[in-house]
mmCIF file of N, CA and C in Angstrom:
data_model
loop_
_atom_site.group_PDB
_atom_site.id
_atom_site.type_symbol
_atom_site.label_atom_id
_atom_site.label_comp_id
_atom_site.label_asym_id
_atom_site.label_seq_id
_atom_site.Cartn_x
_atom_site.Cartn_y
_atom_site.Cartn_z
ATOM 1 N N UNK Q 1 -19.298 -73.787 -43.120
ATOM 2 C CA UNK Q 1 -18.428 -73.148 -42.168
ATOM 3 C C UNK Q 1 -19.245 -72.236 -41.247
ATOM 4 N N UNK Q 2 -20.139 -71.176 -41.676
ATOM 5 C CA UNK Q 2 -20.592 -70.677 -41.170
ATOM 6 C C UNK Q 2 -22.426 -71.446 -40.979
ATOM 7 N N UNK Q 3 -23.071 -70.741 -39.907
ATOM 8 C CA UNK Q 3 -24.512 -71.284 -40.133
ATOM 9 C C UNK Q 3 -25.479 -70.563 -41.084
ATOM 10 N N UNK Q 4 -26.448 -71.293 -41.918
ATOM 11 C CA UNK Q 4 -27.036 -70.115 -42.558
ATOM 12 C C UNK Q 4 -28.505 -70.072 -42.043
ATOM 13 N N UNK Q 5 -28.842 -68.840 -42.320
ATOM 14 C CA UNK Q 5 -30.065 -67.814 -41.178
ATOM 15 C C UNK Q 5 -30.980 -69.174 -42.864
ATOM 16 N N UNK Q 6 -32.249 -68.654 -42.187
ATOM 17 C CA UNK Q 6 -33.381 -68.842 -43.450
ATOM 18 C C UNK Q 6 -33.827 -67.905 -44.187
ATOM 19 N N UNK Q 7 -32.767 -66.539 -43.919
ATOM 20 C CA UNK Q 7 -32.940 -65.113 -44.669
ATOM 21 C C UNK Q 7 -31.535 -65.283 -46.022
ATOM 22 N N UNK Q 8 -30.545 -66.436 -45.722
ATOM 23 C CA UNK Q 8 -29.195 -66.430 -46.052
ATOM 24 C C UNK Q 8 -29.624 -66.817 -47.836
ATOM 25 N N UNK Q 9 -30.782 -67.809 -47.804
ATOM 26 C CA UNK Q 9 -31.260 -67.691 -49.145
ATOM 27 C C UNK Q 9 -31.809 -66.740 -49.628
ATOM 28 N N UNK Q 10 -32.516 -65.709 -49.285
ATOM 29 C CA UNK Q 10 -32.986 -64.944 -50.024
ATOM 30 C C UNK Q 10 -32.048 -63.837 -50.592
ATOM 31 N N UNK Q 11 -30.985 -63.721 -49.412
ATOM 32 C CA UNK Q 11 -29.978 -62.769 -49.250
ATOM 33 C C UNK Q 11 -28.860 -62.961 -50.515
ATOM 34 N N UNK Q 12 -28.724 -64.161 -50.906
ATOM 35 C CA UNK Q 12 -27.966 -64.529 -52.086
ATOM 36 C C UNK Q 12 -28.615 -64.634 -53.135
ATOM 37 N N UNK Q 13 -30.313 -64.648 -53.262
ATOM 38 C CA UNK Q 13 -30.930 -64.630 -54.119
ATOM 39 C C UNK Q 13 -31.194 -63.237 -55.000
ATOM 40 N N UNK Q 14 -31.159 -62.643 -53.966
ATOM 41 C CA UNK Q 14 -31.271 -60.893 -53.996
ATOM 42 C C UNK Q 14 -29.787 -60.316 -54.642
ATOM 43 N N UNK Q 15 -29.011 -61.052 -53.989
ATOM 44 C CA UNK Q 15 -27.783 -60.525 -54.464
ATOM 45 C C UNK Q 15 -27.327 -61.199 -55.762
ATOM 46 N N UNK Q 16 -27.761 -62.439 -56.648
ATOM 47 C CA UNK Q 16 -27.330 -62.588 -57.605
ATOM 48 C C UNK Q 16 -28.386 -61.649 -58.694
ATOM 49 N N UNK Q 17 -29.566 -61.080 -58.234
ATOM 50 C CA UNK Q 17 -30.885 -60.897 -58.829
ATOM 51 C C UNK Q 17 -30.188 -59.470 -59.432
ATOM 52 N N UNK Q 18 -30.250 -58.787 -58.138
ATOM 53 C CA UNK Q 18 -28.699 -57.225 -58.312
ATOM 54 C C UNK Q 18 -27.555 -57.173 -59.135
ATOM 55 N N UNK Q 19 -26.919 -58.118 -59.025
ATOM 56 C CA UNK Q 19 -25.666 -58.669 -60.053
ATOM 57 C C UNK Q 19 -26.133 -58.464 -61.130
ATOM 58 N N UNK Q 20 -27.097 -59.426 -61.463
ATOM 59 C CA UNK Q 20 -27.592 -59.541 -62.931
ATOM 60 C C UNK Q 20 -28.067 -57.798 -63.639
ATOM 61 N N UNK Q 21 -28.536 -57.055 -62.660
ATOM 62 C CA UNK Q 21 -29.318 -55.389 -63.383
ATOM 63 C C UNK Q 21 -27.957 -54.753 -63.571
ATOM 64 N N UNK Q 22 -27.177 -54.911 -62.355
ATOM 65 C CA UNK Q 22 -25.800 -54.066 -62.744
ATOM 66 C C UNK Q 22 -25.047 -54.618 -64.019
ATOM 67 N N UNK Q 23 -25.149 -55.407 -64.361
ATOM 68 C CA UNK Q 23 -24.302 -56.070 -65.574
ATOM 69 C C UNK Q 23 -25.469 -55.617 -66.765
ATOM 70 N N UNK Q 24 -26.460 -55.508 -66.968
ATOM 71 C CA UNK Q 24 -27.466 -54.852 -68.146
ATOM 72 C C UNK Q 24 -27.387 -53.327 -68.115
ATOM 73 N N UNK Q 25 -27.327 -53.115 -66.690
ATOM 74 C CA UNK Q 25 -26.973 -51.599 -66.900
ATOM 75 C C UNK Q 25 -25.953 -50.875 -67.322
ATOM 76 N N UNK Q 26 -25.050 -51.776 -67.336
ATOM 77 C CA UNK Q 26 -23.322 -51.862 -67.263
ATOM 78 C C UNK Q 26 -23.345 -52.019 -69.519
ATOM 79 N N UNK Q 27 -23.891 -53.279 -69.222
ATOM 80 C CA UNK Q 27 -24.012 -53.420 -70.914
ATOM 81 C C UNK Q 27 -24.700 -52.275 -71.568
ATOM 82 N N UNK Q 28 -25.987 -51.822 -71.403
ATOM 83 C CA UNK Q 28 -26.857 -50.976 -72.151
ATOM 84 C C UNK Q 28 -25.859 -49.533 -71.745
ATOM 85 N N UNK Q 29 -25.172 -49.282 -71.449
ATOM 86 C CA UNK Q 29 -24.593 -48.203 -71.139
ATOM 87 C C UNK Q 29 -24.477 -47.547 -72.571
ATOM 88 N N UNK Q 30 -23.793 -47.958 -73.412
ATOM 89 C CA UNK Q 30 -23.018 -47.405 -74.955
ATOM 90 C C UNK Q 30 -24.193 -46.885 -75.524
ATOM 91 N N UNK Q 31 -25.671 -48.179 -75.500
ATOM 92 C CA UNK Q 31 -26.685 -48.125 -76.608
ATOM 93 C C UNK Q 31 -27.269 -46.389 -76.100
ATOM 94 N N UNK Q 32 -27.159 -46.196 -74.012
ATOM 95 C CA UNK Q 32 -28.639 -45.303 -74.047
ATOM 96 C C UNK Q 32 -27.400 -43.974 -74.262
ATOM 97 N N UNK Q 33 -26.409 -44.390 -74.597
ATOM 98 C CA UNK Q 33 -25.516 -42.734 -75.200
ATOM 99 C C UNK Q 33 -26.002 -41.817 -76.360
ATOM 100 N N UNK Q 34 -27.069 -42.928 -76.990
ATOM 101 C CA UNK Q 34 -27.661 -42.462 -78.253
ATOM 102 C C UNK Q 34 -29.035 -41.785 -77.524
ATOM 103 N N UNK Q 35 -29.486 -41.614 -77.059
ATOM 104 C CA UNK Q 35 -30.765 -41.367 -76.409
ATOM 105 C C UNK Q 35 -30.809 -39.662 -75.870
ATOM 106 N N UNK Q 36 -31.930 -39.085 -76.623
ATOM 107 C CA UNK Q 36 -31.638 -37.409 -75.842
ATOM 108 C C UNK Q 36 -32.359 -37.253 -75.017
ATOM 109 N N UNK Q 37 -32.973 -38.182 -74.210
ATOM 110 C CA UNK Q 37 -34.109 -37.682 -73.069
ATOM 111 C C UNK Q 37 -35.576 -38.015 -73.326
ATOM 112 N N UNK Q 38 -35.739 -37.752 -74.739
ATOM 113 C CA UNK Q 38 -37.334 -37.785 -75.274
ATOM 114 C C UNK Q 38 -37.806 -39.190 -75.939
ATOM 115 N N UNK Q 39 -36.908 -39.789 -75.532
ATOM 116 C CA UNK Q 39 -36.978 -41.321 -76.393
ATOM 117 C C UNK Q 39 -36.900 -41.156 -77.815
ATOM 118 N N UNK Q 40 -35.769 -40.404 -78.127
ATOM 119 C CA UNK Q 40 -35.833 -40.226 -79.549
ATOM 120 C C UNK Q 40 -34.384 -40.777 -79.289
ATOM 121 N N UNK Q 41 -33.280 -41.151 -80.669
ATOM 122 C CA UNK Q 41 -32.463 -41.781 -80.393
ATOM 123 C C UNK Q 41 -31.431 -40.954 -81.376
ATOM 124 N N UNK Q 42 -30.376 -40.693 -82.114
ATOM 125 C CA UNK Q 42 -29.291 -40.092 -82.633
ATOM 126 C C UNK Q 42 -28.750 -41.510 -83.633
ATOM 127 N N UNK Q 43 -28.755 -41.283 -84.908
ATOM 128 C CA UNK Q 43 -28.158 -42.126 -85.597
ATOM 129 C C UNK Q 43 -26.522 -42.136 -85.323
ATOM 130 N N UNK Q 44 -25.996 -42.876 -85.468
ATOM 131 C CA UNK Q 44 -24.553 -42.494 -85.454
ATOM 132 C C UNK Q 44 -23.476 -42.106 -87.018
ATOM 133 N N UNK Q 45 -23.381 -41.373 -87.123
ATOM 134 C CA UNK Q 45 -22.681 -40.696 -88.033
ATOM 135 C C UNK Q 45 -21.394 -41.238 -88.738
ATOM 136 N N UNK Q 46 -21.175 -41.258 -90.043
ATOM 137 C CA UNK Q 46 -20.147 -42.139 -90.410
ATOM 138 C C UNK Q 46 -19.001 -41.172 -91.241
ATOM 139 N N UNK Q 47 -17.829 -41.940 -91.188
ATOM 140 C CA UNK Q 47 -16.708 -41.118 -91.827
ATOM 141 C C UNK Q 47 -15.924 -42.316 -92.395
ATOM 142 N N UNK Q 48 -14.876 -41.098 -93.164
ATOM 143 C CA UNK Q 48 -13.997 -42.168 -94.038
ATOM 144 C C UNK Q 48 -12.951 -41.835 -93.432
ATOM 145 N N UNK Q 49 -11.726 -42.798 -92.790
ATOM 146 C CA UNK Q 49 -10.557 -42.841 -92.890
ATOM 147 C C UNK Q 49 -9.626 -42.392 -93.698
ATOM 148 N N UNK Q 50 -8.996 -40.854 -93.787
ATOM 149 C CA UNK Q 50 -8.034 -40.493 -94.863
ATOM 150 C C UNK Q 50 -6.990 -40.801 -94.771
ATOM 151 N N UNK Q 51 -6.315 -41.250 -93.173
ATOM 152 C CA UNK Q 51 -4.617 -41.330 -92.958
ATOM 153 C C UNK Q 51 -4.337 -41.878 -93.988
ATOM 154 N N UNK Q 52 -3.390 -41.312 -94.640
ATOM 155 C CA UNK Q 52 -2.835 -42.279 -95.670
ATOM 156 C C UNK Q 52 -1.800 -43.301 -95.056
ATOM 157 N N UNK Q 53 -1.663 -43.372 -93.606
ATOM 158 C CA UNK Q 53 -0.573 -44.472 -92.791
ATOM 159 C C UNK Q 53 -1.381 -45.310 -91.906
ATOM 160 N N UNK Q 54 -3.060 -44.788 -92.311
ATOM 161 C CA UNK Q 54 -3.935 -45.595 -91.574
ATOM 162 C C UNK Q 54 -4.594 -44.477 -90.069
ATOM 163 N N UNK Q 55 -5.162 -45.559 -89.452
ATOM 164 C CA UNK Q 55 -5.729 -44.592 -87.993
ATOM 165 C C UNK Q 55 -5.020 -45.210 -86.623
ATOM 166 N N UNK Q 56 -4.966 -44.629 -86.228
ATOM 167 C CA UNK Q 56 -4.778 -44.997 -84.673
ATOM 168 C C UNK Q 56 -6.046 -44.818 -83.459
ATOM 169 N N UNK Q 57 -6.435 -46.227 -83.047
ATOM 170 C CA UNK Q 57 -7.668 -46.199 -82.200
ATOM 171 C C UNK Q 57 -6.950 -45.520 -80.672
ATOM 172 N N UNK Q 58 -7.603 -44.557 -79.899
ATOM 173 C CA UNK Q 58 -6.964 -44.324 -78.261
ATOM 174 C C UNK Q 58 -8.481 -45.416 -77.095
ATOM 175 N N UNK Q 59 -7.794 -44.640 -76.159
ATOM 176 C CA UNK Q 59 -8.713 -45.315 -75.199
ATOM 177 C C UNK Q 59 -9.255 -43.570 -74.913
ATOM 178 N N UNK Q 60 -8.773 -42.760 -74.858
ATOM 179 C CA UNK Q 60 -9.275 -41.860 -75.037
ATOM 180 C C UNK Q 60 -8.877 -40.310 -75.951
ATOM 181 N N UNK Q 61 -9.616 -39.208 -75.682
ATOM 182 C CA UNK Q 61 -9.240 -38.214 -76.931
ATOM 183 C C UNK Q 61 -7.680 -37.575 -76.882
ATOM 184 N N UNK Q 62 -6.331 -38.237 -76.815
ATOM 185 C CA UNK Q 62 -5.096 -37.532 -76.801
ATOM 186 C C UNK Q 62 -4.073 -38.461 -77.110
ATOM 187 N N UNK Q 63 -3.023 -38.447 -77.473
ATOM 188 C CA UNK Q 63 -2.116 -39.567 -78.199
ATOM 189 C C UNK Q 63 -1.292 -39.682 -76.664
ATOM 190 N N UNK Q 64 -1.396 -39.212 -75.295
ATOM 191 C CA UNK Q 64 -1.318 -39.590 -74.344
ATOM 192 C C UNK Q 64 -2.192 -40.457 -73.763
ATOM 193 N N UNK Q 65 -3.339 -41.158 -73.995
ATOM 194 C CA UNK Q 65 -3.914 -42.787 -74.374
ATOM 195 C C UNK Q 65 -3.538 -43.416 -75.022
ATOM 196 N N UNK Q 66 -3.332 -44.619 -74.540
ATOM 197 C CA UNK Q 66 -2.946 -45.814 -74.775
ATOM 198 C C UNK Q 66 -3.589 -46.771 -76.543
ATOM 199 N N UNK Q 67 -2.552 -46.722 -77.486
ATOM 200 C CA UNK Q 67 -3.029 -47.219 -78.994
ATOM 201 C C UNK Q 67 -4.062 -48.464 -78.235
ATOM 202 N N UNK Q 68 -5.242 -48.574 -78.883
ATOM 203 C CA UNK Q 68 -6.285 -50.033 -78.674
ATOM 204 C C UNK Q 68 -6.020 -50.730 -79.671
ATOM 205 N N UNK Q 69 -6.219 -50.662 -81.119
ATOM 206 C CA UNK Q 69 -6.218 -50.858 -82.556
ATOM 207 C C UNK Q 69 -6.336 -49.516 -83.110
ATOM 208 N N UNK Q 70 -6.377 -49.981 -84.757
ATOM 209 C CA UNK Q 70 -6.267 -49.408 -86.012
ATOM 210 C C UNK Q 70 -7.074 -49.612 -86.939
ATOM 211 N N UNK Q 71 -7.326 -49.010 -88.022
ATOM 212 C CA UNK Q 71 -8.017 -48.923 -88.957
ATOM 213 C C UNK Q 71 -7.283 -48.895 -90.165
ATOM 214 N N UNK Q 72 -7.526 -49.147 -91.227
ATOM 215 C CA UNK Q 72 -6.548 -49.004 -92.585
ATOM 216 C C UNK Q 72 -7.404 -48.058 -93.282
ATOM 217 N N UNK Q 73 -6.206 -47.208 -94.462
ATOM 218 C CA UNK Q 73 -6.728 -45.894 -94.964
ATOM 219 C C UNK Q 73 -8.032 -46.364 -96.046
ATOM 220 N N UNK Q 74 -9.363 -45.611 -96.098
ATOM 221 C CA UNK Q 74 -10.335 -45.506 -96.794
ATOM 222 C C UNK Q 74 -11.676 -46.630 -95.795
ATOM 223 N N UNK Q 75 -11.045 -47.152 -94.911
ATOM 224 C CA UNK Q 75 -12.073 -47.637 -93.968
ATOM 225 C C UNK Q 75 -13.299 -46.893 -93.549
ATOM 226 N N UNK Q 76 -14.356 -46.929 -93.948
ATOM 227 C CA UNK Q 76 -15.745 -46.183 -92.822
ATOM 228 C C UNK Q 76 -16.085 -46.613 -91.306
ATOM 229 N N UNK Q 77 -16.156 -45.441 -90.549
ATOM 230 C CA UNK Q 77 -15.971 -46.100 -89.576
ATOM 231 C C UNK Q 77 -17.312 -45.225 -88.817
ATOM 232 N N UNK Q 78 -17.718 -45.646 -88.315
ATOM 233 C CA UNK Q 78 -19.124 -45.286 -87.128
ATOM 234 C C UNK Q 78 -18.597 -44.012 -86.113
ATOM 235 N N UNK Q 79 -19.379 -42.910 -85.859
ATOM 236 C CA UNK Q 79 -19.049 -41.611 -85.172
ATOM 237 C C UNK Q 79 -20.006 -41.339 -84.591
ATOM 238 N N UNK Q 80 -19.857 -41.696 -83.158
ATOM 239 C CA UNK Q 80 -20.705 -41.553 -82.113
ATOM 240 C C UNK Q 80 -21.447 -39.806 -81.402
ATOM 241 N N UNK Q 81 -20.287 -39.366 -81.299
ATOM 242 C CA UNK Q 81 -20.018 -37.815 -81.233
ATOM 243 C C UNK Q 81 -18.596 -37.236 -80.968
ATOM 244 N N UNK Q 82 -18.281 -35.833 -80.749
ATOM 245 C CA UNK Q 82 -16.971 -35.023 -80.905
ATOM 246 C C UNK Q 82 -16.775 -34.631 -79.694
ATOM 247 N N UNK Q 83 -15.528 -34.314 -79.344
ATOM 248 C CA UNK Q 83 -14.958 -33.697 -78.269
ATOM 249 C C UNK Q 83 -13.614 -32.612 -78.845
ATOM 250 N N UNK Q 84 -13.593 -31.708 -77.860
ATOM 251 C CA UNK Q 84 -12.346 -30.964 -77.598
ATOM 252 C C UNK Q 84 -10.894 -31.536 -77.174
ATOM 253 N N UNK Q 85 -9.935 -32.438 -77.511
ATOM 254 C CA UNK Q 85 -9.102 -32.609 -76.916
ATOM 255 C C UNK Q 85 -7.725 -32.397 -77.524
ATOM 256 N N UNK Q 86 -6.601 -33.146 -77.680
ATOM 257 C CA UNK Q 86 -5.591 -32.819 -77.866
ATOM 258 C C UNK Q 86 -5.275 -32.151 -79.011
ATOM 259 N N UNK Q 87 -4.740 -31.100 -79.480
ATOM 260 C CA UNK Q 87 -4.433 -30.246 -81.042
ATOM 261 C C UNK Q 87 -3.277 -31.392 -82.114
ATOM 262 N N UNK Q 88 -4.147 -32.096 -82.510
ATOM 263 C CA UNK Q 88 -3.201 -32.580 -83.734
ATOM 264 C C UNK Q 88 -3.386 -31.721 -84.862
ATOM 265 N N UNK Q 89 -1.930 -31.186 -85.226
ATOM 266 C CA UNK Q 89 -1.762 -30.348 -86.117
ATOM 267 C C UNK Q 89 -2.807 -28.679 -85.969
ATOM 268 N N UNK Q 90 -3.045 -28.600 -85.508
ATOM 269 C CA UNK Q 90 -3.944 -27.423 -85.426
ATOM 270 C C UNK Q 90 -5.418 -27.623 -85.151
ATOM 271 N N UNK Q 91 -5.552 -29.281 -85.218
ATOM 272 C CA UNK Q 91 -6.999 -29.664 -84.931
ATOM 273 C C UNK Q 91 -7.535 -30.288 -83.779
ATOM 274 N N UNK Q 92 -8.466 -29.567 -82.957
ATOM 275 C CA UNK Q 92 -8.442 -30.049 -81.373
ATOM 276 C C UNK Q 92 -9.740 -31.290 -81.461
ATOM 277 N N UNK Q 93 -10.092 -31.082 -82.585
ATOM 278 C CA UNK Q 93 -11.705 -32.309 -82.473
ATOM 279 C C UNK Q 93 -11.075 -33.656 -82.465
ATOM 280 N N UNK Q 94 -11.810 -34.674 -81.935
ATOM 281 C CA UNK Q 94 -11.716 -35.744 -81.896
ATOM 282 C C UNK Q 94 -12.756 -36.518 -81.322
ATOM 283 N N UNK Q 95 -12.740 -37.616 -82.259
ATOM 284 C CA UNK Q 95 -14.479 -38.521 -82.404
ATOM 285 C C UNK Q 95 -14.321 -39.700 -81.453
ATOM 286 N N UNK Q 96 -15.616 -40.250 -80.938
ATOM 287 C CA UNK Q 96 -15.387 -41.196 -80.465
ATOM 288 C C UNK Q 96 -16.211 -42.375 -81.668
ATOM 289 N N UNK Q 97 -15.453 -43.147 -81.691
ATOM 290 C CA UNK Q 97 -15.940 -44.458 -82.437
ATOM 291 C C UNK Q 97 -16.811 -44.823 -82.141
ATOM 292 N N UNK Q 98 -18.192 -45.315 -82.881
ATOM 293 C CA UNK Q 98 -18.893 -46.708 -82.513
ATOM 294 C C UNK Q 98 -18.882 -47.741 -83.016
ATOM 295 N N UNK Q 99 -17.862 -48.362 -82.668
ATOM 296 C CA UNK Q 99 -17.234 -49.544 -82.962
ATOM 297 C C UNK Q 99 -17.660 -50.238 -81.275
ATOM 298 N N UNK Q 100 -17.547 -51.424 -81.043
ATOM 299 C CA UNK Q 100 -17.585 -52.025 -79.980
ATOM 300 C C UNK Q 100 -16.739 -51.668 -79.050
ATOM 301 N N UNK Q 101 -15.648 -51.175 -79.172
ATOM 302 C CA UNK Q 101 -14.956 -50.830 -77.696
ATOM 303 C C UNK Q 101 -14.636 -49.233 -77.608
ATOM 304 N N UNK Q 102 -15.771 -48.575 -78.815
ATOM 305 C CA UNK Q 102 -15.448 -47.200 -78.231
ATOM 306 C C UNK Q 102 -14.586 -46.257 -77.952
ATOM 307 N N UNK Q 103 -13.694 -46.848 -78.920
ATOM 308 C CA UNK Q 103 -12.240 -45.736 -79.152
ATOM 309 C C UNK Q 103 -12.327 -44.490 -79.816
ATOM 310 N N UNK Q 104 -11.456 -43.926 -79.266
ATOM 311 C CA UNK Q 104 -11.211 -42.312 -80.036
ATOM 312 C C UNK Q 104 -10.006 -42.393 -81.129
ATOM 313 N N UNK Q 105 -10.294 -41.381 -82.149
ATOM 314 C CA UNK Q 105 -9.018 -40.932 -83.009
ATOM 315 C C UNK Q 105 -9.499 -39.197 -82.929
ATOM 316 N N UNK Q 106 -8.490 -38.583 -83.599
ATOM 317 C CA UNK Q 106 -8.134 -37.153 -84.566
ATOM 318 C C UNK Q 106 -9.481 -37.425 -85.678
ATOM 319 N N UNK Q 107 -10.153 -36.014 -85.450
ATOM 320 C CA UNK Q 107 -11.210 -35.900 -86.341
ATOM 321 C C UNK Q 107 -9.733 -35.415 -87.592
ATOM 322 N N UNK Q 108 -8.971 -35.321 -87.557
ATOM 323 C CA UNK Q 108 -8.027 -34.794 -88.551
ATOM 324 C C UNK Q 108 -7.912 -36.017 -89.685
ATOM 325 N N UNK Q 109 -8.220 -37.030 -89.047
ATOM 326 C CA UNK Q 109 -7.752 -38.863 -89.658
ATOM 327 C C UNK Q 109 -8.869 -38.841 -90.503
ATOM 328 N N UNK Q 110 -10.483 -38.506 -89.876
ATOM 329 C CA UNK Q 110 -11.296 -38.373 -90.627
ATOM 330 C C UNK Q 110 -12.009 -37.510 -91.116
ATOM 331 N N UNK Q 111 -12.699 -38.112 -92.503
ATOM 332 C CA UNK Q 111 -13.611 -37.137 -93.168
ATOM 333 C C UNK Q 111 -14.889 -37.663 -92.974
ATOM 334 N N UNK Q 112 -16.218 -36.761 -92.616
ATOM 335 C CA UNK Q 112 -17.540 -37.046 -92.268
ATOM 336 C C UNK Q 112 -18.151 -37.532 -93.839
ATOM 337 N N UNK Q 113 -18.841 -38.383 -94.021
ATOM 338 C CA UNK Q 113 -19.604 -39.063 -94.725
ATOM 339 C C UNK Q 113 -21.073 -38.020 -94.477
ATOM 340 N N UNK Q 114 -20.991 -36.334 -94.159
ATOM 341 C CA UNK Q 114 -22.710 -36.038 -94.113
ATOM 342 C C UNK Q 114 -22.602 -34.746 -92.812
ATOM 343 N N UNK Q 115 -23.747 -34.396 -91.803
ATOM 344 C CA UNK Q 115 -23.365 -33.842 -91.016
ATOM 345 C C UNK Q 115 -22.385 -34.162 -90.118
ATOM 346 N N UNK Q 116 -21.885 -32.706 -89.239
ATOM 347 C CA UNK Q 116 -21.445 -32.775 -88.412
ATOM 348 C C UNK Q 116 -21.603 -33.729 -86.791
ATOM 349 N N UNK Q 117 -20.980 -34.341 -86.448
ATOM 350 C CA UNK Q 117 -21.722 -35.392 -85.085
ATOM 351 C C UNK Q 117 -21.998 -34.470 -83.492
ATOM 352 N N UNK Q 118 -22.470 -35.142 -83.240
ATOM 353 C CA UNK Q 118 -23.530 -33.887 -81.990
ATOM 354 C C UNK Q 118 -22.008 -34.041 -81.012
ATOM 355 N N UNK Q 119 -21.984 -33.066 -79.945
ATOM 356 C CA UNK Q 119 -20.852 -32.547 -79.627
ATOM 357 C C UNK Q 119 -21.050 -33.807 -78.000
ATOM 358 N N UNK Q 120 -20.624 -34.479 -77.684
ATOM 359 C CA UNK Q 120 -20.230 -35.475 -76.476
ATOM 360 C C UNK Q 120 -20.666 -34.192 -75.012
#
């Protein structure tokens, strides 16, 4: 339809070449969350599931996010780090998962398997 220059290949070459870094950068995103600057890296921290009705996964830290999934009670589950957000029951912490899609619950749901997780 249109004519193409002899720049029109490189121009799509360049642009699928770009595509491709934004999508690794896009992917490696979660892994370099573990990373403090010095090339040292943060294990991720584990807990046990106490709900006795189970967990509720968010998309983010407040039961005003949207349920993702669940967990069933006594599950271990991967703890990336903590945040300040909504007060369940008197408790404002809440973890983010490292699970693959990175959901939040109520640090109230869980109990730490060890230290405390570095603060988000």
């Amino acid at each position: 339809m249109f004519p193409q220059s002899k720049s029109g290949k490189f121009g799509l070459f360049a642009l699928c070449v770009l595509s491709g870094v934004l999508a690794g950068t896009v992917m490696a995103g979660p892994a370099l969350a573990y990373d403090d600057g010095e090339g040292e890296t943060f294990a991720a921290h584990e807990g046990r599931v106490v709900a006795e009705e189970g967990l509720v996964l968010r998309a983010g830290p407040s039961t005003h996010y949207r349920a993702i999934g669940s967990e069933e009670y006594g599950t271990v589950v991967g703890i990336v780090c903590r945040v300040n957000g909504e007060s369940i029951e008197g408790n404002p912490v809440w973890y983010k998962l490292g699970d693959a899609s990175y959901a939040w619950s109520s640090a109230r749901d869980i109990v730490n398997d060890g230290e405390e997780p570095r603060w988000c």
